[in-house]
Short mmCIF file of C-alpha atoms and ligand atoms in Angstrom, two decimals:
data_model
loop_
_atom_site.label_atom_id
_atom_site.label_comp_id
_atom_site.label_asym_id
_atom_site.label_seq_id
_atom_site.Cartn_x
_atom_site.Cartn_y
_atom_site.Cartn_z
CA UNK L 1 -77.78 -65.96 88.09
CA UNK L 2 -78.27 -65.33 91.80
CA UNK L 3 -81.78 -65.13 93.05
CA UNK L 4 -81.63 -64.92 96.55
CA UNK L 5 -78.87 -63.58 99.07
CA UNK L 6 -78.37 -67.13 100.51
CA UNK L 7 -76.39 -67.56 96.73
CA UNK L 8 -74.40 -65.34 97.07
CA UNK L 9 -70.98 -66.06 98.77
CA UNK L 10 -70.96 -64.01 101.46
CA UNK L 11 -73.78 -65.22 102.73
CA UNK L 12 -72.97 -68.68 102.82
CA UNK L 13 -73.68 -69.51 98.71
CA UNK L 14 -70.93 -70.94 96.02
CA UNK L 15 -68.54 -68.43 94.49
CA UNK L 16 -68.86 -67.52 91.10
CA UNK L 17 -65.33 -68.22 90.31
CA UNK L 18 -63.43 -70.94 91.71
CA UNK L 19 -60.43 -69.76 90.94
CA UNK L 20 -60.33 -66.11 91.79
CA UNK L 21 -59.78 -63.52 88.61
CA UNK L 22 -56.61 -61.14 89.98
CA UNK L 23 -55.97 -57.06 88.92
CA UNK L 24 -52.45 -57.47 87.99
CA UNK L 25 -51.73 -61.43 87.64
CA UNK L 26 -48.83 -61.52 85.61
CA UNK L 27 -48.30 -62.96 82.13
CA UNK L 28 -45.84 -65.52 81.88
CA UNK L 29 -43.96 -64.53 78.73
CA UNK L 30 -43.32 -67.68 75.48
CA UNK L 31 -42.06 -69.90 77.62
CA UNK L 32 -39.45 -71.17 74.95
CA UNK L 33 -38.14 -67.62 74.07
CA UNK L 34 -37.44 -67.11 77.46
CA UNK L 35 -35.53 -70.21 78.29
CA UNK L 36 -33.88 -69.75 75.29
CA UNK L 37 -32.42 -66.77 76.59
CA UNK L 38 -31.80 -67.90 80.32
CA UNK L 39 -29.72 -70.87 78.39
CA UNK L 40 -28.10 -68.32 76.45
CA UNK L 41 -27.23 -66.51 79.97
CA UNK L 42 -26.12 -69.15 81.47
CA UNK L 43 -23.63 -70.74 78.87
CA UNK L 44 -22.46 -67.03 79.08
CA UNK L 45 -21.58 -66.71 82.42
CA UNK L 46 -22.55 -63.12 81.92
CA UNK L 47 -24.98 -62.54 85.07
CA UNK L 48 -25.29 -58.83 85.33
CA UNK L 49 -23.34 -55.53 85.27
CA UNK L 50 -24.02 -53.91 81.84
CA UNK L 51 -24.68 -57.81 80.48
CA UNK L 52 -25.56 -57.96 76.71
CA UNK L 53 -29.40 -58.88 77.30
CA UNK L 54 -29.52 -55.75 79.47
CA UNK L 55 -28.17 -53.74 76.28
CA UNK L 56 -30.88 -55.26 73.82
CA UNK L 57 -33.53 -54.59 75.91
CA UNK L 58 -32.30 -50.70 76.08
CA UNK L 59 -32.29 -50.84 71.89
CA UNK L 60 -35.82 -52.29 71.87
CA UNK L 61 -37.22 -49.84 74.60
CA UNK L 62 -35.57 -46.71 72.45
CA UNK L 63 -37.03 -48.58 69.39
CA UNK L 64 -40.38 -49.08 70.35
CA UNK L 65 -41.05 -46.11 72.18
CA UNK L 66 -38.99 -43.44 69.63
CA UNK L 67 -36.68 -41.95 72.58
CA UNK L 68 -33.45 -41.23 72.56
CA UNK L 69 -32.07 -42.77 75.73
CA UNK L 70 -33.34 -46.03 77.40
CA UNK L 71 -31.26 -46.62 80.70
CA UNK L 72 -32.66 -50.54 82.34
CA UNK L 73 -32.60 -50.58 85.76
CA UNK L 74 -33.83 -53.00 88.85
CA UNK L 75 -37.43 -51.71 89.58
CA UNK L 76 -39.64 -49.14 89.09
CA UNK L 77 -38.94 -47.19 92.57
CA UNK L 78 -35.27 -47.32 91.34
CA UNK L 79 -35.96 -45.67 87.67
CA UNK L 80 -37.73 -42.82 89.71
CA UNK L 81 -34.76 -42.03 92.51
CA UNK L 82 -32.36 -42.72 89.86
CA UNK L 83 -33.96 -39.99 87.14
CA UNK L 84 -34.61 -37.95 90.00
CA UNK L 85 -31.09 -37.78 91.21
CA UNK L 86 -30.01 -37.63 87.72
CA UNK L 87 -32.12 -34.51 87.11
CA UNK L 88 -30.70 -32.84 89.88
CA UNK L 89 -34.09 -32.38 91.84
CA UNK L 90 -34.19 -30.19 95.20
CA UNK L 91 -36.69 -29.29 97.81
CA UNK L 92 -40.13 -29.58 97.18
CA UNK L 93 -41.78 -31.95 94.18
CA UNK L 94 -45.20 -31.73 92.82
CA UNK L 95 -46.87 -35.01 92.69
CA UNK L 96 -49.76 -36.23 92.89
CA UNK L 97 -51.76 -37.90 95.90
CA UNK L 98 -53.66 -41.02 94.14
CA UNK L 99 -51.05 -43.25 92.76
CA UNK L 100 -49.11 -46.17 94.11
CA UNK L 101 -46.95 -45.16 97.01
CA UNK L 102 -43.54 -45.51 95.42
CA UNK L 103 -44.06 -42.28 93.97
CA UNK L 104 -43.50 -40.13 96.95
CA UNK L 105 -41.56 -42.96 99.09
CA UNK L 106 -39.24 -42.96 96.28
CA UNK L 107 -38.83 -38.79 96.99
CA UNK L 108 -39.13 -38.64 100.73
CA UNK L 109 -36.31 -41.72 100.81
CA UNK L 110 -33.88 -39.18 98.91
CA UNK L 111 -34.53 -36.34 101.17
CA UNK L 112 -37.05 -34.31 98.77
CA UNK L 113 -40.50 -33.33 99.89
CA UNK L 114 -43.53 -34.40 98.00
CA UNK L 115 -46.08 -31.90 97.53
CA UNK L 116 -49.71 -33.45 96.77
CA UNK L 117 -51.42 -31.57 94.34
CA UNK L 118 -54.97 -32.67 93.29
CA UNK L 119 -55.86 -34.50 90.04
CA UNK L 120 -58.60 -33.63 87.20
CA UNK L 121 -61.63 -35.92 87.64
CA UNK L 122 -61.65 -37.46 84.50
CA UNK L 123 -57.98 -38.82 83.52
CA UNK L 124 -57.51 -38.55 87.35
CA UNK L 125 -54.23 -36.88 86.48
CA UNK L 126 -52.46 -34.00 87.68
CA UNK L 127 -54.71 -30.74 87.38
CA UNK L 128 -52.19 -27.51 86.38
CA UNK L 129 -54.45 -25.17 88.12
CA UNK L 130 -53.40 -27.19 91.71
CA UNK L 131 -49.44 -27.26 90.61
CA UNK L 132 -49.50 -24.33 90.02
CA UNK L 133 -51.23 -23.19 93.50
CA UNK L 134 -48.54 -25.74 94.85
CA UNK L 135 -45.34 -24.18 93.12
CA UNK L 136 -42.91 -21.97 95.95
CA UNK L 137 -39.71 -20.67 96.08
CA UNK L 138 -38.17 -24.29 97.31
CA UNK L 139 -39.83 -26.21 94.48
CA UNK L 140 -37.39 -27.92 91.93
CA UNK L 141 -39.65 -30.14 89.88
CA UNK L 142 -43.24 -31.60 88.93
CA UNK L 143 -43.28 -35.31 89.54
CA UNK L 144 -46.86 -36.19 86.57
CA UNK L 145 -48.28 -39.70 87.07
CA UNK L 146 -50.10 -41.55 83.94
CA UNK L 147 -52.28 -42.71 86.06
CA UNK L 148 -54.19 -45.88 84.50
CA UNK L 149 -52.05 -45.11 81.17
CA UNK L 150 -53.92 -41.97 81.17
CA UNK L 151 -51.46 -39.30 79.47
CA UNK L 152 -51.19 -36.58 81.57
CA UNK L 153 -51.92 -32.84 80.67
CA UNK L 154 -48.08 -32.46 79.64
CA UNK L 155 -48.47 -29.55 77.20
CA UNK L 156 -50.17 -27.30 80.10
CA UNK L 157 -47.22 -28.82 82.82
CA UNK L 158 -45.08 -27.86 80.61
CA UNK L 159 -46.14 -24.24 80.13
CA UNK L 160 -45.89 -24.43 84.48
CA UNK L 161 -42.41 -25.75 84.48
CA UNK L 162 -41.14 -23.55 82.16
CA UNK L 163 -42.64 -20.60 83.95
CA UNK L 164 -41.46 -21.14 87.10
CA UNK L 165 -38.05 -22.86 85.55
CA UNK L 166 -38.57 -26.24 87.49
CA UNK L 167 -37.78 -29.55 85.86
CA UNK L 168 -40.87 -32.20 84.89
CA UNK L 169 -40.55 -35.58 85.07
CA UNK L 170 -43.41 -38.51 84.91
CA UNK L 171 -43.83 -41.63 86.45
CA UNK L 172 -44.82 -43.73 83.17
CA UNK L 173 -45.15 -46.64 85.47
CA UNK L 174 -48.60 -47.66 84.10
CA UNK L 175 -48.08 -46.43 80.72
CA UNK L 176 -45.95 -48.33 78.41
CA UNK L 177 -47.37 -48.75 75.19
CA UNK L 178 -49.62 -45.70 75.77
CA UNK L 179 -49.54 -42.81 73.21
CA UNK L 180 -51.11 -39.37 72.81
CA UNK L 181 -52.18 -38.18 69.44
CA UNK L 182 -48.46 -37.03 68.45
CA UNK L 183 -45.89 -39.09 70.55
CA UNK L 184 -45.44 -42.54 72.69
CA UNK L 185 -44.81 -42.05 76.33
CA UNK L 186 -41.53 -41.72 76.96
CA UNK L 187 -40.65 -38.52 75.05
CA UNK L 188 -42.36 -36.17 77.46
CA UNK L 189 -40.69 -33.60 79.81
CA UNK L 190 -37.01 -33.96 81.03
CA UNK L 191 -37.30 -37.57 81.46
CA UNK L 192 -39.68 -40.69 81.78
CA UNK L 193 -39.56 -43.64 84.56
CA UNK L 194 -41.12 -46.62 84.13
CA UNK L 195 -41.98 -50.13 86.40
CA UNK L 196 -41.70 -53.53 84.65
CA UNK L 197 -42.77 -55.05 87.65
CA UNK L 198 -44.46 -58.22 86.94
CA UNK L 199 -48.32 -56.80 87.65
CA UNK L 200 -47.21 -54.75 84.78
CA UNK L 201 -48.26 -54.83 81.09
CA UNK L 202 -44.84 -55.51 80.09
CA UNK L 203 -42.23 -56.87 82.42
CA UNK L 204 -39.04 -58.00 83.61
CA UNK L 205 -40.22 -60.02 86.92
CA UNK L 206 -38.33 -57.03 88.50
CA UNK L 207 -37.16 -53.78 86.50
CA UNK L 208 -37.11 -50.22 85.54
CA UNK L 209 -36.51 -48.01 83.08
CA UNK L 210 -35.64 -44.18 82.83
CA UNK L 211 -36.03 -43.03 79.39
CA UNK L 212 -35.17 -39.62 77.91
CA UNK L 213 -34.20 -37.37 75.15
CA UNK L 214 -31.54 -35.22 76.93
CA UNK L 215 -28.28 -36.06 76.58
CA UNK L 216 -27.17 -35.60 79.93
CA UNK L 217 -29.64 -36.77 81.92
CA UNK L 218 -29.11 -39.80 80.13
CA UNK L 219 -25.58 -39.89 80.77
CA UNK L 220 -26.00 -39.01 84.78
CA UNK L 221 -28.65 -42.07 84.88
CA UNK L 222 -25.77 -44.73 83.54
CA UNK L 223 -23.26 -43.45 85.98
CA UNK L 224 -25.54 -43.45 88.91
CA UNK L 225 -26.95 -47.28 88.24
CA UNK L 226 -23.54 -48.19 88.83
CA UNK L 227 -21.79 -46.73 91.84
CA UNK L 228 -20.79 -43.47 89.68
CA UNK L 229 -17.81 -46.25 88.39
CA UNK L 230 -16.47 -45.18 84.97
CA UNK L 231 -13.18 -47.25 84.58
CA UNK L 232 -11.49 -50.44 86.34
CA UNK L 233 -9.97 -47.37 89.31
CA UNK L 234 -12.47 -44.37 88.39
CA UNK L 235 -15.37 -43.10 90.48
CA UNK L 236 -17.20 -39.69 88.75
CA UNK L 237 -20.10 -39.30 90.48
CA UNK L 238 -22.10 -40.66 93.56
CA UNK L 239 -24.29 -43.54 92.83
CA UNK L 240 -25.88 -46.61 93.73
CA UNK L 241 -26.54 -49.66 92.27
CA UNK L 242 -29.69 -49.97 90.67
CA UNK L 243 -28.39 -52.40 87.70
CA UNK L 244 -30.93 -54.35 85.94
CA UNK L 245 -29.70 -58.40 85.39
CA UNK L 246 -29.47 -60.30 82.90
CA UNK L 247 -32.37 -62.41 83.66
CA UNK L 248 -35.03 -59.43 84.03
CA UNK L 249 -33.25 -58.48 80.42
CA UNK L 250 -34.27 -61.87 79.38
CA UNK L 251 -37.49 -61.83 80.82
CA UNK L 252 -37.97 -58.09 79.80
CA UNK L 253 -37.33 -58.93 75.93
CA UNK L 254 -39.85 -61.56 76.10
CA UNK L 255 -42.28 -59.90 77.09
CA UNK L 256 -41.89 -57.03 74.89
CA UNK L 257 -42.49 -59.45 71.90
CA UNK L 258 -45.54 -60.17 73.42
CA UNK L 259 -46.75 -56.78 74.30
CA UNK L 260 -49.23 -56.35 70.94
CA UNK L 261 -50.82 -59.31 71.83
CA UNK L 262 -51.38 -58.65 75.37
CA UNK L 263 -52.54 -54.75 74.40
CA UNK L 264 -54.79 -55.96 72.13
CA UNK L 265 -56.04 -58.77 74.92
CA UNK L 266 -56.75 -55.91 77.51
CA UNK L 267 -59.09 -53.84 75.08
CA UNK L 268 -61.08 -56.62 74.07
CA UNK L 269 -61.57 -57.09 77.76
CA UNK L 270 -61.88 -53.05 78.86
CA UNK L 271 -64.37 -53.18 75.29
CA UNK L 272 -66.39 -55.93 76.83
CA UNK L 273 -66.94 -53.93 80.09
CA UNK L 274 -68.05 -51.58 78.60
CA UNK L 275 -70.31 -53.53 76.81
CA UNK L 276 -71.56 -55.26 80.39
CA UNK L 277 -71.64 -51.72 82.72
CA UNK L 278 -73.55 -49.79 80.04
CA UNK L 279 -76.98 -51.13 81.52
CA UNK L 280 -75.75 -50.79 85.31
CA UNK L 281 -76.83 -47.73 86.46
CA UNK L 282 -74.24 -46.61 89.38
CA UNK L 283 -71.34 -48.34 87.70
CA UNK L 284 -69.22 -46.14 85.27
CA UNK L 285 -65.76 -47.07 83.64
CA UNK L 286 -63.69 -43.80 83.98
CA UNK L 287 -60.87 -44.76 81.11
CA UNK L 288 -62.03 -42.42 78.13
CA UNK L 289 -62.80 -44.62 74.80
CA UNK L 290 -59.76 -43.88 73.23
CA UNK L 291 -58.36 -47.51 73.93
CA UNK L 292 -56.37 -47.79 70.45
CA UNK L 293 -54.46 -45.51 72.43
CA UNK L 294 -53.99 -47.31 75.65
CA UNK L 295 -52.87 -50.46 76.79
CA UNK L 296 -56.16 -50.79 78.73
CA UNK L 297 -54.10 -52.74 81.90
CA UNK L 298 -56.42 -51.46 84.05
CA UNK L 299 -60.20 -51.38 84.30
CA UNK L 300 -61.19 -48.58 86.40
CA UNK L 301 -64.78 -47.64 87.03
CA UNK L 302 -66.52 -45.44 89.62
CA UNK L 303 -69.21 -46.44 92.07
CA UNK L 304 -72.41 -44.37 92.69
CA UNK L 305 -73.72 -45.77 96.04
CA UNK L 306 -76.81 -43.94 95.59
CA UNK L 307 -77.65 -45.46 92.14
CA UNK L 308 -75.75 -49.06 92.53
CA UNK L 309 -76.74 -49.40 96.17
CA UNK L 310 -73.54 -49.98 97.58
CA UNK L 311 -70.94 -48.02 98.27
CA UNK L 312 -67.25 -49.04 96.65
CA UNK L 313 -66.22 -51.00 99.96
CA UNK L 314 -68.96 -52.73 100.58
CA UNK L 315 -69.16 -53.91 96.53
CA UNK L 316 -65.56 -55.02 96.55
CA UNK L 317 -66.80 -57.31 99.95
CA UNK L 318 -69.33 -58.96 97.97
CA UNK L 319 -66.93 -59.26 94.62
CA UNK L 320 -64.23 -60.47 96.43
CA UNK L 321 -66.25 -63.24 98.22
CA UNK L 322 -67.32 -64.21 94.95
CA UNK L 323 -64.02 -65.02 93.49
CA UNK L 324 -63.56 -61.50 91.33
CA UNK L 325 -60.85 -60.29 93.62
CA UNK L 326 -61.38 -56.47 92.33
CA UNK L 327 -58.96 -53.74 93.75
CA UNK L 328 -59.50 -50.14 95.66
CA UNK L 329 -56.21 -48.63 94.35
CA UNK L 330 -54.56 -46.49 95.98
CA UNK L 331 -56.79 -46.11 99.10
CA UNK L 332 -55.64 -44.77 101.45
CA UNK L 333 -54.12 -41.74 99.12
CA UNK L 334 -50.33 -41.45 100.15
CA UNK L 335 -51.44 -37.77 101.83
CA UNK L 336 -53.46 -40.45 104.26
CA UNK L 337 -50.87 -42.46 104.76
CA UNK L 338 -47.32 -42.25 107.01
CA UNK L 339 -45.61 -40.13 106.98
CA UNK L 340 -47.39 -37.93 105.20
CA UNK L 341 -50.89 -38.15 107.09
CA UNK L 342 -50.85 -35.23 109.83
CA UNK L 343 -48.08 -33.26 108.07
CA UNK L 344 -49.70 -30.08 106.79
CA UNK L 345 -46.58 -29.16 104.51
CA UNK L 346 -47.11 -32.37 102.49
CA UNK L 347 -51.04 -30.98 101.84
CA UNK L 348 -50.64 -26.76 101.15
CA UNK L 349 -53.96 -26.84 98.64
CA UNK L 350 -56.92 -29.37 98.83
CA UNK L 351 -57.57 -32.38 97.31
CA UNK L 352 -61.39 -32.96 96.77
CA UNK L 353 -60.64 -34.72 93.52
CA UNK L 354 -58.63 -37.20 94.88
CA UNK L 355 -60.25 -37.91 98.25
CA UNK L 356 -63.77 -38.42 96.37
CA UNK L 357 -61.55 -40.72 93.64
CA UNK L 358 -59.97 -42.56 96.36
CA UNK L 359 -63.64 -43.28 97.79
CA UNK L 360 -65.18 -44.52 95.02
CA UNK L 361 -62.73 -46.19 92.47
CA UNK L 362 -62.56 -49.57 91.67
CA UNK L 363 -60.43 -51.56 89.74
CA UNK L 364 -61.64 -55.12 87.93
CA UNK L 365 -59.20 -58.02 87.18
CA UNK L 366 -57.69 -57.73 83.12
CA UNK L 367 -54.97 -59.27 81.60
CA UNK L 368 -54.83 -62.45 79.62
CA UNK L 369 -56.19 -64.95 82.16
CA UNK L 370 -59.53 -63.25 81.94
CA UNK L 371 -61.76 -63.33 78.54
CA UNK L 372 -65.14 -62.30 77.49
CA UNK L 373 -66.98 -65.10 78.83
CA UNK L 374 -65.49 -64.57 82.08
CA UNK L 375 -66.41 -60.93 82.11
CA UNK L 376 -70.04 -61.39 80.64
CA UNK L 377 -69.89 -63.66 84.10
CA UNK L 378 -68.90 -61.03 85.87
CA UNK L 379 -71.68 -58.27 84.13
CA UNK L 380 -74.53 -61.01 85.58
CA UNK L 381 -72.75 -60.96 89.05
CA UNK L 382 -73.02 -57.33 89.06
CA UNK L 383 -76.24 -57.29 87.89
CA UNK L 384 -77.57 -58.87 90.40
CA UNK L 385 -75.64 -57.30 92.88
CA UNK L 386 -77.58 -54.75 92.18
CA UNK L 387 -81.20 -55.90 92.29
CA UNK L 388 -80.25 -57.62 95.65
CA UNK L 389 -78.20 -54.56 96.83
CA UNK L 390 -80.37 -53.82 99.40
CA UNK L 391 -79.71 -57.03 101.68
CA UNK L 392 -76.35 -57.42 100.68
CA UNK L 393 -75.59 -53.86 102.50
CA UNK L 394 -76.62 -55.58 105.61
CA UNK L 395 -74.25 -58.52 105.44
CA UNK L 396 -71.40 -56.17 103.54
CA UNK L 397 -71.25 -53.62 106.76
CA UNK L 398 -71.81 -50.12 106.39
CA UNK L 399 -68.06 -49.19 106.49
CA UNK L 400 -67.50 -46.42 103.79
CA UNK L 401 -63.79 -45.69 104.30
CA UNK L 402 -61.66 -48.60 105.83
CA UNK L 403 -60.52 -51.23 103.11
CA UNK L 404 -59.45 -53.83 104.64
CA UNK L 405 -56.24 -55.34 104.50
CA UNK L 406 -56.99 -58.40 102.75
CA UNK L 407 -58.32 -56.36 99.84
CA UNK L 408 -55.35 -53.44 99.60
CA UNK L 409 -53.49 -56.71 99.31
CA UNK L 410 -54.61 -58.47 97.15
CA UNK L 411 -54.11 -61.67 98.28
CA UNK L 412 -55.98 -64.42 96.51
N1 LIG R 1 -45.20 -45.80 90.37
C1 LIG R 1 -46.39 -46.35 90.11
C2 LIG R 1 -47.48 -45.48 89.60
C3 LIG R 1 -46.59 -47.73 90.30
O1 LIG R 1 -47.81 -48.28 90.04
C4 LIG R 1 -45.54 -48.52 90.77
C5 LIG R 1 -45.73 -49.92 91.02
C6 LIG R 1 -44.28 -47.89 91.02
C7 LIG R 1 -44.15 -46.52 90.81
C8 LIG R 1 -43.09 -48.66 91.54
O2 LIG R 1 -42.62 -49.62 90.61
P1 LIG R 1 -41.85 -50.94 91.21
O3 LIG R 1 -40.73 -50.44 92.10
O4 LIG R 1 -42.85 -51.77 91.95
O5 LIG R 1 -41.33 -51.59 89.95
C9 LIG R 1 -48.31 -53.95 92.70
C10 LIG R 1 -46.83 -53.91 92.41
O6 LIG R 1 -46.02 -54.47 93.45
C11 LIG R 1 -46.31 -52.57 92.08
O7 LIG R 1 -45.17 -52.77 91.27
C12 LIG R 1 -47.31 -51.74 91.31
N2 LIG R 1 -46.89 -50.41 91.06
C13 LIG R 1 -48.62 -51.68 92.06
C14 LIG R 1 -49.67 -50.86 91.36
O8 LIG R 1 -49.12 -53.00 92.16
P2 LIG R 1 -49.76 -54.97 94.53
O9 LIG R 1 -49.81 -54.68 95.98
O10 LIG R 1 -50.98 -54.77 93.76
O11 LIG R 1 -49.21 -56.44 94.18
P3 LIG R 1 -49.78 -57.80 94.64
O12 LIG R 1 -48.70 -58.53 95.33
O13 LIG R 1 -51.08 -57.62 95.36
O14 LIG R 1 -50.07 -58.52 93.24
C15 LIG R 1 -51.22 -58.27 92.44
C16 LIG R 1 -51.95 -59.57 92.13
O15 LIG R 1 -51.19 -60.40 91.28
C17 LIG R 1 -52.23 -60.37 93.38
O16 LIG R 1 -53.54 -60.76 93.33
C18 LIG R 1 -51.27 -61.55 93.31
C19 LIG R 1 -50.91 -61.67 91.85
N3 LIG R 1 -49.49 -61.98 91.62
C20 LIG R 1 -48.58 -61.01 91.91
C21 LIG R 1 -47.23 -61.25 91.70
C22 LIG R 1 -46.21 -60.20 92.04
C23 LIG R 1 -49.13 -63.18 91.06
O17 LIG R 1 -50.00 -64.03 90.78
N4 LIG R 1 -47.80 -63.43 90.84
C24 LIG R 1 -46.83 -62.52 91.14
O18 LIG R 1 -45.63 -62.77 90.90
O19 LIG R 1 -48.57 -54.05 94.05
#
């Protein structure tokens, strides 16, 4: 317990962790099962292009999430341009503002425009009423983010798309293992993308997936991963290569085995929060307690300066310094950032939801390398945080809307 601000470790006292606690360190998959595999690779000599790891993985994927079509690819970014491509997308796309920038890069790259709609204040997903106030005669599709493994409101973007006859996709990036009361993620809209980037909850160091029900998107999606090639002299389509390996297949497999294990990790911890916010006035975790349904990889919770005494930036100053290297994602907002900032045709309707999200949202460190004991460490921290807030503004700064770069880094 901290008594005093000279023990706390920004001003000048020892950290509460040594070694800092990380949003998004990755698990290291069974060690054995994986090398197992790489062996397997290597005695193979099969190293990539459609390699029989990568076709495995695909069976488990449409396995385990009930969808038709599972189509591996390198990275997340890539699962998104390739499904978008595939789904013949034009013009103008609906996304929204708060989520990782790959989401529009991954548009703007290919030409499209992304059109930031704002986001409902409690799944902090997209809100219909502001798609639909985005929709024009140049729009081709809605672009739905799960944020946080937070199902979107597919059912009313649905109704949307079908009205105005545009396509809807979803970034599933944060969502595998995630369900809704009827279906996995994965089965919704047109088509699904997800990232099994190794911050993720299930990954392949590297690697993507598009998954989907339809036939032909499918179909477009395993031509375009590879060139367009169809035979030893045959090119059908344009395309690029966005080919997962055999070692992300190896890696991805792994880790899929290990994905209960690791869900059921991350709700004991999001559980435990829970448990250590519910007496912290001005601290509130935003994911809904539904976590059967999630796999609880992130820990979100909002700040109320006026009640906690701090504002977000200032708290994740004093957190980080501490050793709990907590997270502001996705300050700035992609509408802030290049080159969207400045350009009103990226912003046609405003986004009050997300700008007051993007103020006060925090994210704590999860994932298997932190326990209970570690987080009822963390619930004292805050605690008295709190009771000493008042000092620890001074030596925190006053700044309520830079983050600096260390800390949209993440680096340890
Ligand atoms: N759409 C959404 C909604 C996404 O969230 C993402 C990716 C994408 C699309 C695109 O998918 P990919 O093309 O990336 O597959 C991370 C990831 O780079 C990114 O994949 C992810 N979203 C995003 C939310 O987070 P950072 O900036 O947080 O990563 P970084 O380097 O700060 O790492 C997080 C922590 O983990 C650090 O404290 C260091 C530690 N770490 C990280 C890596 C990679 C390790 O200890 N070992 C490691 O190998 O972006």
């Amino acid at each position: 317990m901290k008594t005093c601000l000279s023990d706390f470790a920004i001003a000048g006292g020892r950290p509460v962790f040594c070694e800092p606690l990380l949003v998004g360190r990755p698990g290291i998959p069974d060690r054995q099962a994986f090398l197992r595999r790489v062996s397997g690779i290597l005695d193979s000599g099969h190293l990539t292009n459609g390699g029989p790891l990568v076709g495995e993985f695909e069976q488990r994927l449409q396995d385990y999430l009930g969808v038709r079509h599972a189509i591996a690819v390198c990275n997340g970014t890539a699962a998104l341009q390739v499904m978008a491509m595939a789904a013949e997308l034009s013009g103008e796309v609906i996304v929204p503002s708060m989520t990782f920038i790959a989401t529009a890069h991954a548009l703007q790259w290919m030409g499209l425009t992304p059109i930031f709609a704002d986001i409902d204040e409690h799944t902090h997903t997209l809100n219909p009423v502001s798609v639909e106030q985005c929709v024009t005669s140049r729009t081709s599709a809605i672009l739905a983010v799960h944020l946080w493994g937070n199902p979107c409101d597919a059912r009313s973007l649905q109704m949307i798309a079908d009205r105005h006859h545009l396509k809807l996709l979803f970034d599933a990036s944060h969502a595998f293992g995630c369900r809704t009361a009827n279906s996995r993620i994965g089965n919704f809209g047109h088509a699904e993308a997800f990232s099994f980037h190794a911050t993720k909850v299930m990954h392949a160091f590297e690697g993507g997936a598009v998954v989907t029900n339809h036939a032909e998107i499918a179909e477009r999606c395993r031509l375009m991963r590879n060139f367009g090639i169809t035979g030893l002299c045959q090119i059908d389509s344009l395309g690029i290569n966005a080919k997962m390996n055999e070692l992300s297949a190896a890696a991805g497999l792994t880790s899929l085995e290990n994905l209960p294990e690791v869900i059921r990790h991350n709700q004991r911890n999001l559980s435990e929060y829970r448990r250590e916010f519910q007496d912290l006035p001005g601290l509130t975790i935003t994911i809904p307690e539904t976590e059967e349904d999630r796999n609880a990889q992130y820990v979100v919770a909002r700040v109320a300066e006026g009640q906690f005494g701090l504002n977000r930036d200032q708290l994740l100053t004093v957190l980080r310094a501490e050793g709990v290297l907590a997270r502001a994602y996705f300050v700035p907002g992609c509408h802030h950032a290049p080159p969207y900032a400045g350009n009103p045709k990226h912003t046609p309707v405003p986004l009050p939801v997300t700008d007051s999200l993007l103020h006060d949202v925090i994210q704590f460190p999860s994932g298997v390398s932190v326990d209970d004991s570690r987080i009822r460490r963390i619930g004292a921290l805050l605690s008295s945080i709190r009771l000493h807030a008042e000092e620890l503004r001074e030596v925190a700064g006053s700044s309520t809307t830079s983050v600096p770069q260390t800390i949209r880094r993440g680096a340890a």
